[in-house]
Each structure stands twice: as structure tokens, then as C-alpha cells.
């Protein structure tokens, strides 16, 4: 890691250097991540502010909206700065009712990669995560077939690096037997810590861990202990939760999402909070 103006410095995804403080674009779509935003200009402004703040790691997917966030990213930032890295994911769809059915068949995955390339205006995707679990937890079973499809697309030069989302330890190992994995994106936050052992294992291997729903997702984190520590530190609970994640492990990359420039700035400032040892001890007991 090196020092930057952002909290946490940087981390390497293969040969790509990204800021540990990233930005998740999911909330740029409409309500429930479906349809267009009420204020497209505001969404464009958030992305441009993220880059202006020094963030060079943007997380997205073509099924956010669907298509909406990728189209807004292209409108806001294309042609992209050389050091900007966009991480996307495949393995699901949005149906007409706004549900999230899986889309793991080989042809669906190939189509998803090409859709991401086209809508983002790219010739090659920096990182593609294969999302294989349920909405908030892994689904046991082999991922050999879908991950092999992405490995083949990588060999064809359409993808630089591969990652995984919503997976268990066995699935990570299975994927690694097929192709290198540079990141794992699972549900994790200060109150949901089922992946503690996985995080430590990935850190030892130099592989990034990217927690989605770092602040609780659609149901914000609720914890008396978190509130108490925040009050003592004269900070917000969300600031403490983000800072705790950055201090949890050096391979932790944050992608909190927001559709507000002011909230984006608050998230970046919040993550810079340094938690003292006594606060860390108290917070570590929450889960």
C-alpha cells in the first residue's frame, strides 16, 4: 500500500492499483435499484466528484437499473482517466418486476460481459466479479462452469482480472483452481462478520475483500455499542462503521454508495477517523 489523499491508501488488484476508499454506483439508479434516477444530473455530479476526490475504484453492474448506472458512468466519465478502474459483476438479471433472478448460463454470462463493455464504452473490463449466491448469502455448490466461462473470456482479452461475489470458502478455492482471483465481494459489516476467517485468509494471499452493504444496506446498522462508541468519539455511527472496516484488515476495500455529493464527501471524511484501541475492542464485540 502507498499513501494517497484518501483514507486507507491503496491496494493492488492484480496489476491495478486502486484506492481502498472506492465508490459503489448501485444507488445511482432509481428506487430499489430499478429504473432511472429522479435527477440524472445529480448522479453524474456524484461520479465526477468521486473522481475529483481521488477515488479511482468504481463498482457497478449492468444489471443495476438495469443498464442505468453503466450508462450514467459513461456519460459522466468517458473518456476515462488512465488510472480509473471500473469493477463490474455478472451472474444476475433484473426482470420486469424488479426481481434479481440468477443468470449463470454460459451464454448469459457472455452476453453480460459484452453488455458491460458496450454500455461502459470499453474494449476490456478491468475486473469482472462472478456473483453466484443469493441476495445476501452464498449458495453452496460448484461454480466451475460459470467461472470457467469468465476465464475463457479473460483469455480472449475481454477481461483483465476476475473476482467473485457472494461465495463461500470452498467456492473461492474452486475458482482459484481455474484462474487467479483478485477480489471477493461478500456481505460484511461491523454487525455481520461471518467472513472473518475468509478475510484473514485472503489478506495472507494478497487478495482484496470488498464488503457490500458496509453500512447495513437497505436496513441501516443498528447497534447500541456502535452508537455509544460514536458518541464518545463525537462521530456518527456510520463514520465509525466505515473506519472500523478500513482498520479491520489491509485488504479491505470500501465501496459505500450514495446519490448525493454531500453524502459522498461525508463518507470519505468519515473513513479517515482513527479508532483507538479501546474503541476497537468494544466494536469487535458487537457481532
Coordinates of C-alpha atoms in Angstrom, one line a residue:
X1 CA 0.0 0.0 0.0
X2 CA 1.1 3.6 -0.6
X3 CA -0.1 6.9 0.8
X4 CA -2.8 8.9 -1.0
X5 CA -5.0 11.8 0.0
X6 CA -7.8 9.2 0.7
X7 CA -8.3 7.2 3.9
X8 CA -6.5 3.8 3.8
X9 CA -4.1 4.4 0.9
X10 CA -4.2 2.0 -2.0
X11 CA -4.3 -1.8 -2.7
X12 CA -3.4 -3.9 -5.7
X13 CA -6.0 -5.8 -7.7
X14 CA -3.5 -7.8 -9.8
X15 CA -1.6 -5.2 -11.7
X16 CA -4.2 -2.5 -11.0
X17 CA -3.6 0.0 -8.1
X18 CA -6.9 1.1 -6.6
X19 CA -7.8 3.4 -3.7
X20 CA -9.1 1.4 -0.7
X21 CA -11.8 4.1 -0.5
X22 CA -13.9 3.4 -3.5
X23 CA -17.4 4.2 -4.7
X24 CA -20.4 1.9 -5.3
X25 CA -22.6 3.1 -8.1
X26 CA -25.7 1.0 -7.2
X27 CA -27.6 3.9 -5.7
X28 CA -27.4 5.9 -8.9
X29 CA -30.3 4.0 -10.3
X30 CA -33.9 4.7 -9.3
X31 CA -35.7 3.4 -6.2
X32 CA -34.8 -0.2 -5.3
X33 CA -32.0 0.0 -7.9
X34 CA -34.7 -0.1 -10.6
X35 CA -35.3 2.4 -13.4
X36 CA -33.6 5.8 -13.9
X37 CA -32.8 8.2 -11.1
X38 CA -35.1 11.2 -10.4
X39 CA -32.2 13.5 -11.0
X40 CA -29.7 12.2 -13.6
X41 CA -27.6 15.4 -13.5
X42 CA -27.1 14.8 -9.8
X43 CA -26.0 11.3 -10.4
X44 CA -23.4 12.5 -13.0
X45 CA -22.2 15.0 -10.5
X46 CA -21.6 12.4 -7.8
X47 CA -19.4 10.3 -10.1
X48 CA -17.4 13.3 -11.2
X49 CA -17.0 14.4 -7.6
X50 CA -15.7 10.9 -6.7
X51 CA -13.0 11.1 -9.3
X52 CA -12.2 14.7 -8.2
X53 CA -11.7 13.4 -4.7
X54 CA -9.2 10.9 -5.9
X55 CA -11.3 7.8 -5.9
X56 CA -10.2 5.5 -8.8
X57 CA -12.2 2.4 -7.9
X58 CA -15.9 2.4 -9.0
X59 CA -18.1 -0.6 -8.5
X60 CA -21.0 -1.2 -10.8
X61 CA -23.0 -3.8 -12.8
X62 CA -25.0 -3.7 -16.0
X63 CA -28.0 -5.1 -14.1
X64 CA -28.2 -2.1 -11.8
X65 CA -31.2 -0.3 -13.2
X66 CA -30.8 -2.4 -15.4
X67 CA -28.3 -0.6 -17.6
X68 CA -28.8 2.7 -15.8
X69 CA -25.7 3.0 -13.7
X70 CA -23.3 1.9 -16.5
X71 CA -24.9 4.5 -18.9
X72 CA -24.5 7.2 -16.3
X73 CA -20.9 6.2 -15.6
X74 CA -20.1 6.5 -19.3
X75 CA -21.9 9.9 -19.6
X76 CA -20.1 11.3 -16.6
X77 CA -16.6 10.0 -17.0
X78 CA -15.9 8.7 -20.6
X79 CA -13.2 9.0 -21.9
X80 CA -11.9 7.5 -18.6
X81 CA -8.8 8.7 -16.8
X82 CA -6.0 6.2 -17.3
X83 CA -5.9 5.3 -13.6
X84 CA -9.6 4.9 -13.2
X85 CA -10.6 1.2 -12.6
X86 CA -14.2 0.1 -13.0
X87 CA -15.2 -3.2 -11.4
X88 CA -18.4 -4.8 -12.6
X89 CA -20.3 -8.0 -11.9
X90 CA -22.3 -10.6 -13.8
X91 CA -24.5 -13.5 -12.8
X92 CA -27.9 -11.9 -12.3
X93 CA -30.6 -10.1 -14.2
X94 CA -33.5 -7.7 -13.4
X95 CA -36.9 -8.9 -14.5
X96 CA -39.9 -6.7 -15.3
X97 CA -41.0 -6.8 -11.6
X98 CA -37.6 -5.7 -10.4
X99 CA -36.5 -9.1 -9.0
X100 CA -32.9 -10.4 -9.2
X101 CA -33.0 -13.8 -10.9
X102 CA -29.7 -15.6 -11.4
X103 CA -28.2 -15.6 -14.9
X104 CA -25.3 -18.1 -14.8
X105 CA -25.8 -20.0 -18.0
X106 CA -22.7 -19.7 -20.3
X107 CA -24.5 -17.6 -23.0
X108 CA -26.0 -15.3 -20.4
X109 CA -22.5 -14.6 -18.9
X110 CA -21.0 -14.0 -22.3
X111 CA -23.9 -11.6 -23.1
X112 CA -23.5 -9.8 -19.8
X113 CA -19.8 -9.2 -20.4
X114 CA -20.4 -7.8 -23.8
X115 CA -23.3 -5.7 -22.5
X116 CA -21.0 -4.2 -19.8
X117 CA -18.3 -3.5 -22.4
X118 CA -20.8 -1.8 -24.8
X119 CA -22.6 0.4 -22.2
X120 CA -19.4 1.4 -20.4
X121 CA -17.7 2.2 -23.7
X122 CA -14.7 -0.1 -23.0
X123 CA -12.7 -2.7 -25.1
X124 CA -11.7 -4.6 -22.0
X125 CA -13.1 -4.7 -18.4
X126 CA -10.7 -4.2 -15.6
X127 CA -12.3 -6.7 -13.2
X128 CA -15.4 -8.8 -13.5
X129 CA -16.9 -10.4 -10.4
X130 CA -19.0 -13.6 -10.8
X131 CA -22.0 -13.3 -8.5
X132 CA -23.2 -16.7 -7.7
X133 CA -25.0 -16.6 -4.3
X134 CA -28.4 -15.4 -3.1
X135 CA -29.2 -11.8 -2.3
X136 CA -27.3 -11.7 1.0
X137 CA -25.5 -15.0 1.4
X138 CA -23.7 -17.7 -0.5
X139 CA -25.5 -20.7 -2.0
X140 CA -23.4 -23.9 -1.7
X141 CA -22.4 -25.8 -4.8
X142 CA -19.9 -25.9 -7.6
X143 CA -19.2 -22.7 -9.6
X144 CA -16.8 -24.4 -12.0
X145 CA -19.0 -23.9 -15.1
X146 CA -19.7 -20.2 -14.8
X147 CA -16.3 -19.3 -13.6
X148 CA -14.7 -21.2 -16.5
X149 CA -16.8 -19.1 -18.9
X150 CA -15.3 -15.9 -17.5
X151 CA -11.8 -17.4 -17.5
X152 CA -12.3 -18.1 -21.2
X153 CA -13.4 -14.5 -21.8
X154 CA -10.3 -13.4 -19.9
X155 CA -8.1 -15.5 -22.2
X156 CA -9.8 -13.8 -25.2
X157 CA -8.7 -10.4 -23.8
X158 CA -12.1 -9.1 -22.8
X159 CA -11.4 -9.1 -19.1
X160 CA -8.2 -8.3 -17.2
X161 CA -8.9 -9.8 -13.8
X162 CA -11.5 -12.0 -12.2
X163 CA -13.3 -11.8 -8.9
X164 CA -16.2 -13.4 -7.0
X165 CA -19.3 -12.2 -5.2
X166 CA -21.5 -13.9 -2.6
X167 CA -19.4 -17.0 -2.3
X168 CA -18.1 -19.3 0.4
X169 CA -14.6 -20.6 1.2
X170 CA -15.0 -23.7 -0.9
X171 CA -16.1 -21.8 -3.9
X172 CA -13.2 -19.4 -3.6
X173 CA -10.8 -22.4 -3.7
X174 CA -12.6 -24.0 -6.6
X175 CA -12.4 -20.7 -8.6
X176 CA -8.7 -20.4 -7.8
X177 CA -8.0 -23.8 -9.3
X178 CA -9.4 -22.4 -12.6
X179 CA -7.9 -18.9 -12.7
X180 CA -6.5 -16.3 -10.4
X181 CA -8.9 -14.4 -8.2
X182 CA -8.1 -10.8 -7.3
X183 CA -11.1 -9.9 -5.1
X184 CA -14.0 -11.3 -3.2
X185 CA -17.2 -9.2 -2.7
X186 CA -19.5 -10.5 0.1
X187 CA -21.9 -9.1 2.6
X188 CA -19.9 -7.9 5.6
X189 CA -20.0 -5.1 8.1
X190 CA -19.4 -4.5 11.8
X191 CA -22.5 -6.4 12.8
X192 CA -22.3 -9.2 10.1
X193 CA -19.0 -10.9 10.4
X194 CA -19.4 -14.4 9.1
X195 CA -16.4 -13.9 6.7
X196 CA -13.8 -13.1 9.4
X197 CA -11.7 -16.2 8.7
X198 CA -12.1 -15.7 4.9
X199 CA -10.9 -12.1 5.1
X200 CA -7.8 -13.1 7.0
X201 CA -7.1 -15.9 4.5
X202 CA -7.4 -13.6 1.6
X203 CA -5.2 -11.0 3.2
X204 CA -2.5 -13.6 3.6
X205 CA -2.8 -14.2 -0.2
X206 CA -2.8 -10.5 -1.2
X207 CA -6.4 -10.8 -2.4
X208 CA -8.8 -7.9 -1.8
X209 CA -12.0 -8.3 0.2
X210 CA -14.8 -5.9 -0.7
X211 CA -17.8 -5.7 1.7
X212 CA -21.1 -4.9 0.2
X213 CA -23.7 -3.3 2.4
X214 CA -20.8 -1.9 4.6
X215 CA -23.4 0.3 6.4
X216 CA -26.2 -2.3 6.5
X217 CA -27.6 -1.8 3.0
X218 CA -31.3 -1.2 2.8
X219 CA -31.6 -1.5 6.6
X220 CA -29.0 0.8 8.2
X221 CA -26.9 -0.7 11.0
X222 CA -28.5 -0.6 14.5
X223 CA -26.3 -1.2 17.5
X224 CA -26.2 0.3 21.0
X225 CA -22.5 -0.4 21.2
X226 CA -21.8 1.3 17.9
X227 CA -23.9 4.4 19.0
X228 CA -22.1 4.5 22.3
X229 CA -18.6 4.5 20.7
X230 CA -19.6 7.1 18.2
X231 CA -21.0 9.4 20.9
X232 CA -17.7 9.0 22.9
X233 CA -15.7 9.9 19.8
X234 CA -18.0 12.7 18.8
X235 CA -18.6 11.0 15.4
X236 CA -21.5 9.5 13.6
X237 CA -22.2 5.7 13.9
X238 CA -21.7 5.4 10.1
X239 CA -18.3 7.1 10.3
X240 CA -17.3 4.7 13.0
X241 CA -18.5 1.7 11.0
X242 CA -16.6 2.8 7.9
X243 CA -13.4 3.5 9.9
X244 CA -13.7 0.1 11.6
X245 CA -13.8 -1.6 8.2
X246 CA -10.6 0.1 7.0
X247 CA -8.8 -0.8 10.2
X248 CA -10.1 -4.4 10.2
X249 CA -7.7 -5.6 7.5
X250 CA -5.3 -4.0 5.0
X251 CA -7.0 -5.9 2.1
X252 CA -10.4 -4.4 2.8
X253 CA -11.7 -2.1 0.0
X254 CA -14.7 0.1 0.7
X255 CA -17.5 0.9 -1.9
X256 CA -20.2 2.8 0.1
X257 CA -22.8 4.1 -2.3
X258 CA -24.7 7.3 -2.3
X259 CA -26.6 9.5 -4.8
X260 CA -25.6 12.7 -3.0
X261 CA -22.4 14.7 -3.4
X262 CA -22.6 15.9 0.2
X263 CA -23.0 12.3 1.4
X264 CA -20.1 11.1 -0.7
X265 CA -17.9 13.7 0.9
X266 CA -19.1 12.7 4.4
X267 CA -18.3 9.1 3.6
X268 CA -14.7 9.9 2.6
X269 CA -14.2 12.1 5.6
X270 CA -15.7 9.5 7.9
X271 CA -13.4 6.7 6.8
X272 CA -10.4 8.9 7.9
X273 CA -11.4 8.5 11.5
X274 CA -8.8 6.7 13.5
X275 CA -10.3 4.4 16.2
X276 CA -8.4 4.0 19.4
X277 CA -7.7 0.5 20.8
X278 CA -10.4 0.7 23.5
X279 CA -13.0 1.6 20.8
X280 CA -11.8 -1.3 18.6
X281 CA -12.1 -3.8 21.4
X282 CA -15.6 -2.6 22.2
X283 CA -16.6 -2.6 18.5
X284 CA -15.1 -6.1 17.9
X285 CA -17.6 -7.5 20.4
X286 CA -20.7 -6.3 18.5
X287 CA -21.1 -9.4 16.3

